[in-house]
Structure formats: structure tokens, C-alpha cells
Amino acid sequence: MSAGTPVLSHGADMRRREFITLVAGAAAAWPLTARAQQPAMPVIGFFHLTSLETNRENLAAFRRGLSDTGYIEGKNVAIEYRWAQGRNDRLPTLVGELVRRQVSVIVILESTNGALAAKAATQTIPIVCMQAADPVQVGLVDNFSRPGGNLTGIYLLLAAVAGKRLEVLHELVPAATSIAYLRNPANPVFAETETREVQSAARALGVRLLIVNASTTSEIETAFADLVQQRADALLGEQRRFSSYSP
């Protein structure tokens, strides 16, 4: 992978921390080596939609990936952290801070909206992302074979297999005629992409699909009460974390 020819990988069968290790390797191999001629220590702008408290294991995997390529935080690379605390409205501001800081590369983990905000903020600083919505459909890259621009990363294929998950659920509960789909509207880009896949599968199976929105713990509790009233036979959840910090 090089700064001139970014490549976007996709897959769904590896654990999240293994993906994050790969993202760290991509961040080091692509822009950091490309800017190695600069005398100052390179700086990685690390952005996540959630918080430090919920990402300590992910950070350990990220630093391990950097270490595997010869970069040690505080020794030969610096990292500027930005945490959105679950607020999508903060994305442009936080990404803008990293752009003004003139970091060597921006790393966006598990946030399609964050990747879109970074792409809108800079066409020159390399961006390495890991997210679940189809990057071509949402406009992050032109296509998989020739992504173009300044963005590369890993596509988790979560939305693409949503219909298959509904099929598996229906096989497990064949008598179900009404299936609820619980999604997180805090990430509309991913939610809308996955919803289309689920709706298509529901039509093919001939089942009634009940779409219920929830982002926080209290909203999830309300949603479950509503599903009981609507007599849903089964429940399919959006394949992301459901909390107040859901990306």
C-alpha cells in the first residue's frame, strides 16, 4: 500500500481487534513512511466516536499494530486523540482540529460519519478508516479496484450481510410471520444501508418487518415494550453496538 495507490480491503470474519491492528499497520505503511523525510516526528490523528474508557483494548491493538511496523508512541511517532463521546454533531469540529494540527494521517475507527467528515475536511491528508457501510455506496471511494483520493481502509461488510442474518433468524424461527428490526438512528448512513438489505430479505421471505429505532439504553427499553405490544415473533438487532456511544 502506498500514498499514491490507496487500496480499500473488505472482510467480515476477523475479530475487531485484529482489524484494528491491520488499520494501524496501514496507517504506518502508507502515509508515515511517505512523510519520513520530514525532520519532525510524524503525528497520527486518532479519532473515535466513543470514549477512551470504552476503547482501551482497541487502543492496545492499534499500538501493537504500529509497533509491528516499527513505530512506538512517544519514541518515533506521536498520536493526537479525539473522542466524540457518542455525539455525531461533534465530528466536523474534531476532525477540523486534526486537519488544523496538520497531522500526518487521520485514523477513523468504526464511524462512517467520521470517515465522511474527514473526507469533507481534507483532500490532502491521508485518511485510514474502518467502517461498516459500503464505502462506494456512501461516497467514500470511487470503487474498490481504484478507490482514488486520499482515503483507504477496511470495510467490515456488516450491512451487506444483514439480509442473510434475517434469513438465518427465519430458519431458526420458521413460524415467525412478524420480525422486528432494532436499529440505531444515531448513525443514519449505516442504518439506512442495513435497513435496505433487511427490507429486501423480508420481502423475499414474505414476513412483516417492524422497524424500531433506539440509540440509548432508555430508548431500547421503550422499544422492547413496544415490540411486546406489537406481538413481534422474533427480533433482529443492527449489527453494531447499542449504547449511547453507538457509531
CSV table of C-alpha atoms in Angstrom, one decimal:
chain,number,residue,atom,x,y,z
A,1,MET,CA,0.0,0.0,0.0
A,2,SER,CA,1.4,3.4,-0.9
A,3,ALA,CA,0.3,7.0,-0.7
A,4,GLY,CA,-0.1,7.1,-4.4
A,5,THR,CA,-2.2,4.0,-4.7
A,6,PRO,CA,-4.6,3.5,-1.8
A,7,VAL,CA,-6.3,0.2,-1.6
A,8,LEU,CA,-9.5,-0.5,0.4
A,9,SER,CA,-9.8,-4.0,1.8
A,10,HIS,CA,-13.0,-5.7,2.9
A,11,GLY,CA,-13.9,-8.7,5.0
A,12,ALA,CA,-16.2,-9.9,7.9
A,13,ASP,CA,-14.7,-13.0,9.5
A,14,MET,CA,-11.9,-11.5,11.6
A,15,ARG,CA,-12.2,-10.1,15.1
A,16,ARG,CA,-12.5,-6.4,15.6
A,17,ARG,CA,-9.1,-6.1,17.4
A,18,GLU,CA,-7.4,-7.9,14.5
A,19,PHE,CA,-8.9,-5.4,12.1
A,20,ILE,CA,-7.7,-2.5,14.3
A,21,THR,CA,-4.2,-4.0,14.3
A,22,LEU,CA,-4.3,-4.0,10.5
A,23,VAL,CA,-5.6,-0.4,10.4
A,24,ALA,CA,-2.5,0.6,12.5
A,25,GLY,CA,-0.3,-1.2,10.0
A,26,ALA,CA,-2.0,0.6,7.1
A,27,ALA,CA,-1.6,4.0,8.8
A,28,ALA,CA,2.1,3.3,9.3
A,29,ALA,CA,2.9,1.8,5.9
A,30,TRP,CA,1.0,4.4,3.8
A,31,PRO,CA,1.5,8.0,4.9
A,32,LEU,CA,4.0,7.8,7.7
A,33,THR,CA,6.7,6.2,5.6
A,34,ALA,CA,5.8,8.6,2.8
A,35,ARG,CA,6.5,11.6,5.0
A,36,ALA,CA,9.5,10.1,6.7
A,37,GLN,CA,11.7,12.6,5.1
A,38,GLN,CA,10.2,15.3,7.3
A,39,PRO,CA,12.6,16.1,10.3
A,40,ALA,CA,9.7,16.4,12.8
A,41,MET,CA,8.2,13.4,14.5
A,42,PRO,CA,5.1,12.3,12.4
A,43,VAL,CA,1.8,12.7,14.2
A,44,ILE,CA,-1.2,10.4,13.8
A,45,GLY,CA,-4.6,11.9,14.3
A,46,PHE,CA,-6.7,9.2,16.0
A,47,PHE,CA,-10.4,9.7,16.1
A,48,HIS,CA,-13.2,7.6,17.6
A,49,LEU,CA,-16.9,8.3,18.1
A,50,THR,CA,-17.0,6.8,21.6
A,51,SER,CA,-14.6,7.4,24.5
A,52,LEU,CA,-11.2,6.3,25.9
A,53,GLU,CA,-12.9,4.3,28.6
A,54,THR,CA,-14.7,2.1,26.1
A,55,ASN,CA,-11.7,1.6,23.8
A,56,ARG,CA,-8.7,0.7,25.9
A,57,GLU,CA,-8.5,-2.8,24.3
A,58,ASN,CA,-8.9,-1.3,20.8
A,59,LEU,CA,-6.1,1.2,21.6
A,60,ALA,CA,-3.8,-1.6,22.7
A,61,ALA,CA,-4.4,-3.4,19.4
A,62,PHE,CA,-3.8,-0.2,17.5
A,63,ARG,CA,-0.5,0.5,19.3
A,64,ARG,CA,0.5,-3.2,18.7
A,65,GLY,CA,-0.1,-2.8,15.0
A,66,LEU,CA,2.1,0.4,15.0
A,67,SER,CA,4.8,-1.4,16.9
A,68,ASP,CA,4.8,-4.3,14.4
A,69,THR,CA,5.8,-1.8,11.7
A,70,GLY,CA,8.5,-0.1,13.9
A,71,TYR,CA,6.5,2.8,15.3
A,72,ILE,CA,6.4,3.4,19.1
A,73,GLU,CA,4.2,6.2,20.5
A,74,GLY,CA,6.3,8.9,22.1
A,75,LYS,CA,9.5,7.5,20.6
A,76,ASN,CA,9.2,7.9,16.8
A,77,VAL,CA,5.5,8.8,16.4
A,78,ALA,CA,3.1,11.0,18.3
A,79,ILE,CA,-0.7,10.4,18.5
A,80,GLU,CA,-3.3,13.2,18.8
A,81,TYR,CA,-6.5,11.7,20.2
A,82,ARG,CA,-10.0,13.0,19.7
A,83,TRP,CA,-13.1,11.4,21.3
A,84,ALA,CA,-16.6,12.4,20.3
A,85,GLN,CA,-18.3,10.8,23.3
A,86,GLY,CA,-21.1,9.4,21.1
A,87,ARG,CA,-22.1,12.7,19.5
A,88,ASN,CA,-22.2,12.8,15.8
A,89,ASP,CA,-22.6,16.5,15.8
A,90,ARG,CA,-19.1,16.9,17.1
A,91,LEU,CA,-17.5,15.1,14.2
A,92,PRO,CA,-16.8,18.1,11.9
A,93,THR,CA,-15.2,20.1,14.8
A,94,LEU,CA,-13.0,17.3,16.0
A,95,VAL,CA,-11.8,16.3,12.5
A,96,GLY,CA,-11.2,20.0,11.8
A,97,GLU,CA,-8.9,20.2,14.8
A,98,LEU,CA,-6.8,17.3,13.4
A,99,VAL,CA,-6.6,19.0,10.0
A,100,ARG,CA,-5.5,22.3,11.5
A,101,ARG,CA,-3.0,20.4,13.6
A,102,GLN,CA,-1.6,19.2,10.2
A,103,VAL,CA,-1.3,15.6,11.3
A,104,SER,CA,0.5,13.1,9.0
A,105,VAL,CA,-2.6,10.8,8.8
A,106,ILE,CA,-6.1,10.6,10.2
A,107,VAL,CA,-7.3,7.3,11.6
A,108,ILE,CA,-11.1,6.9,11.9
A,109,LEU,CA,-12.3,3.7,13.6
A,110,GLU,CA,-15.9,2.4,13.4
A,111,SER,CA,-17.6,5.6,12.2
A,112,THR,CA,-18.9,6.0,8.7
A,113,ASN,CA,-20.0,9.6,9.6
A,114,GLY,CA,-16.5,10.2,10.9
A,115,ALA,CA,-14.9,9.0,7.7
A,116,LEU,CA,-17.3,11.2,5.6
A,117,ALA,CA,-16.5,14.2,7.8
A,118,ALA,CA,-12.7,13.6,7.4
A,119,LYS,CA,-13.1,13.3,3.6
A,120,ALA,CA,-15.0,16.5,3.5
A,121,ALA,CA,-12.4,18.3,5.7
A,122,THR,CA,-9.3,17.4,3.7
A,123,GLN,CA,-8.3,16.2,0.3
A,124,THR,CA,-4.5,16.1,1.1
A,125,ILE,CA,-4.1,14.4,4.5
A,126,PRO,CA,-4.2,10.6,4.1
A,127,ILE,CA,-7.2,9.0,5.9
A,128,VAL,CA,-7.3,5.4,7.1
A,129,CYS,CA,-10.7,4.2,8.2
A,130,MET,CA,-12.5,1.1,9.4
A,131,GLN,CA,-16.3,1.2,9.0
A,132,ALA,CA,-19.3,-1.0,8.1
A,133,ALA,CA,-21.3,0.8,5.4
A,134,ASP,CA,-20.4,0.1,1.7
A,135,PRO,CA,-17.7,2.8,1.0
A,136,VAL,CA,-18.7,3.0,-2.6
A,137,GLN,CA,-22.4,3.5,-1.9
A,138,VAL,CA,-21.9,6.2,0.7
A,139,GLY,CA,-19.3,8.1,-1.4
A,140,LEU,CA,-16.1,7.4,0.4
A,141,VAL,CA,-14.3,6.0,-2.6
A,142,ASP,CA,-15.0,5.7,-6.3
A,143,ASN,CA,-14.7,1.9,-6.5
A,144,PHE,CA,-12.8,-1.0,-4.8
A,145,SER,CA,-10.2,-1.6,-7.6
A,146,ARG,CA,-9.3,2.1,-7.9
A,147,PRO,CA,-10.5,4.0,-4.8
A,148,GLY,CA,-8.8,7.2,-5.7
A,149,GLY,CA,-8.4,10.2,-3.5
A,150,ASN,CA,-6.7,10.2,-0.1
A,151,LEU,CA,-8.7,7.5,1.7
A,152,THR,CA,-8.0,3.8,2.4
A,153,GLY,CA,-9.1,1.3,5.0
A,154,ILE,CA,-11.1,-1.7,5.8
A,155,TYR,CA,-14.8,-2.4,5.0
A,156,LEU,CA,-16.4,-4.8,7.5
A,157,LEU,CA,-19.3,-5.9,5.3
A,158,LEU,CA,-21.7,-5.8,8.2
A,159,ALA,CA,-24.5,-4.1,6.3
A,160,ALA,CA,-24.0,-6.3,3.3
A,161,VAL,CA,-24.8,-9.5,5.3
A,162,ALA,CA,-27.8,-8.1,7.1
A,163,GLY,CA,-30.2,-9.8,4.8
A,164,LYS,CA,-28.5,-13.1,5.4
A,165,ARG,CA,-28.8,-12.7,9.1
A,166,LEU,CA,-32.5,-12.2,8.7
A,167,GLU,CA,-32.7,-15.4,6.6
A,168,VAL,CA,-30.8,-17.3,9.3
A,169,LEU,CA,-33.2,-15.9,12.0
A,170,HIS,CA,-36.2,-17.0,10.0
A,171,GLU,CA,-34.7,-20.5,9.6
A,172,LEU,CA,-34.3,-20.7,13.4
A,173,VAL,CA,-37.9,-19.4,13.9
A,174,PRO,CA,-39.7,-20.6,10.8
A,175,ALA,CA,-43.2,-19.9,12.3
A,176,ALA,CA,-42.3,-16.2,12.7
A,177,THR,CA,-44.5,-14.0,10.5
A,178,SER,CA,-43.7,-10.7,12.1
A,179,ILE,CA,-40.0,-9.9,12.8
A,180,ALA,CA,-38.8,-6.7,14.4
A,181,TYR,CA,-35.6,-5.0,13.3
A,182,LEU,CA,-34.0,-2.8,16.0
A,183,ARG,CA,-31.7,-0.2,14.5
A,184,ASN,CA,-29.7,2.8,15.8
A,185,PRO,CA,-30.7,6.1,14.1
A,186,ALA,CA,-27.7,7.9,15.6
A,187,ASN,CA,-25.7,6.6,12.5
A,188,PRO,CA,-28.2,7.3,9.7
A,189,VAL,CA,-25.7,6.3,6.9
A,190,PHE,CA,-25.1,2.8,8.2
A,191,ALA,CA,-28.7,2.4,9.5
A,192,GLU,CA,-30.2,3.2,6.1
A,193,THR,CA,-27.8,1.0,4.3
A,194,GLU,CA,-28.5,-2.0,6.5
A,195,THR,CA,-32.3,-1.3,6.5
A,196,ARG,CA,-32.4,-1.6,2.8
A,197,GLU,CA,-30.8,-5.0,3.0
A,198,VAL,CA,-33.1,-6.2,5.7
A,199,GLN,CA,-36.2,-4.9,3.9
A,200,SER,CA,-35.2,-6.7,0.7
A,201,ALA,CA,-34.8,-10.0,2.6
A,202,ALA,CA,-38.1,-9.6,4.5
A,203,ARG,CA,-39.9,-9.2,1.2
A,204,ALA,CA,-38.3,-12.3,-0.3
A,205,LEU,CA,-39.2,-14.3,2.8
A,206,GLY,CA,-42.8,-12.9,2.9
A,207,VAL,CA,-42.6,-11.7,6.6
A,208,ARG,CA,-43.8,-8.5,8.1
A,209,LEU,CA,-40.9,-6.3,9.2
A,210,LEU,CA,-41.3,-3.9,12.2
A,211,ILE,CA,-38.6,-1.3,12.2
A,212,VAL,CA,-37.9,0.1,15.7
A,213,ASN,CA,-35.4,2.9,16.4
A,214,ALA,CA,-33.3,3.2,19.5
A,215,SER,CA,-29.9,4.7,20.4
A,216,THR,CA,-29.8,4.9,24.2
A,217,THR,CA,-30.5,2.4,27.0
A,218,SER,CA,-33.8,4.1,27.9
A,219,GLU,CA,-34.9,4.1,24.2
A,220,ILE,CA,-34.0,0.4,23.9
A,221,GLU,CA,-36.2,-0.4,26.9
A,222,THR,CA,-39.1,1.6,25.4
A,223,ALA,CA,-38.5,-0.2,22.1
A,224,PHE,CA,-38.8,-3.7,23.7
A,225,ALA,CA,-42.1,-2.6,25.4
A,226,ASP,CA,-43.4,-1.5,22.0
A,227,LEU,CA,-42.4,-4.8,20.4
A,228,VAL,CA,-44.3,-6.8,23.1
A,229,GLN,CA,-47.4,-4.7,22.3
A,230,GLN,CA,-47.0,-5.3,18.5
A,231,ARG,CA,-46.6,-9.0,19.1
A,232,ALA,CA,-43.3,-9.4,17.2
A,233,ASP,CA,-42.3,-13.1,16.8
A,234,ALA,CA,-38.6,-12.5,16.6
A,235,LEU,CA,-36.0,-9.7,16.9
A,236,LEU,CA,-33.1,-8.8,14.7
A,237,GLY,CA,-30.7,-6.1,16.0
A,238,GLU,CA,-28.5,-3.8,14.0
A,239,GLN,CA,-25.1,-5.4,13.8
A,240,ARG,CA,-23.4,-2.6,15.8
A,241,ARG,CA,-23.1,-1.8,19.5
A,242,PHE,CA,-26.2,-0.4,21.0
A,243,SER,CA,-25.4,2.2,23.6
A,244,SER,CA,-25.3,6.0,23.9
A,245,TYR,CA,-22.0,5.7,22.1
A,246,SER,CA,-23.1,3.6,19.1
A,247,PRO,CA,-21.3,4.5,15.9
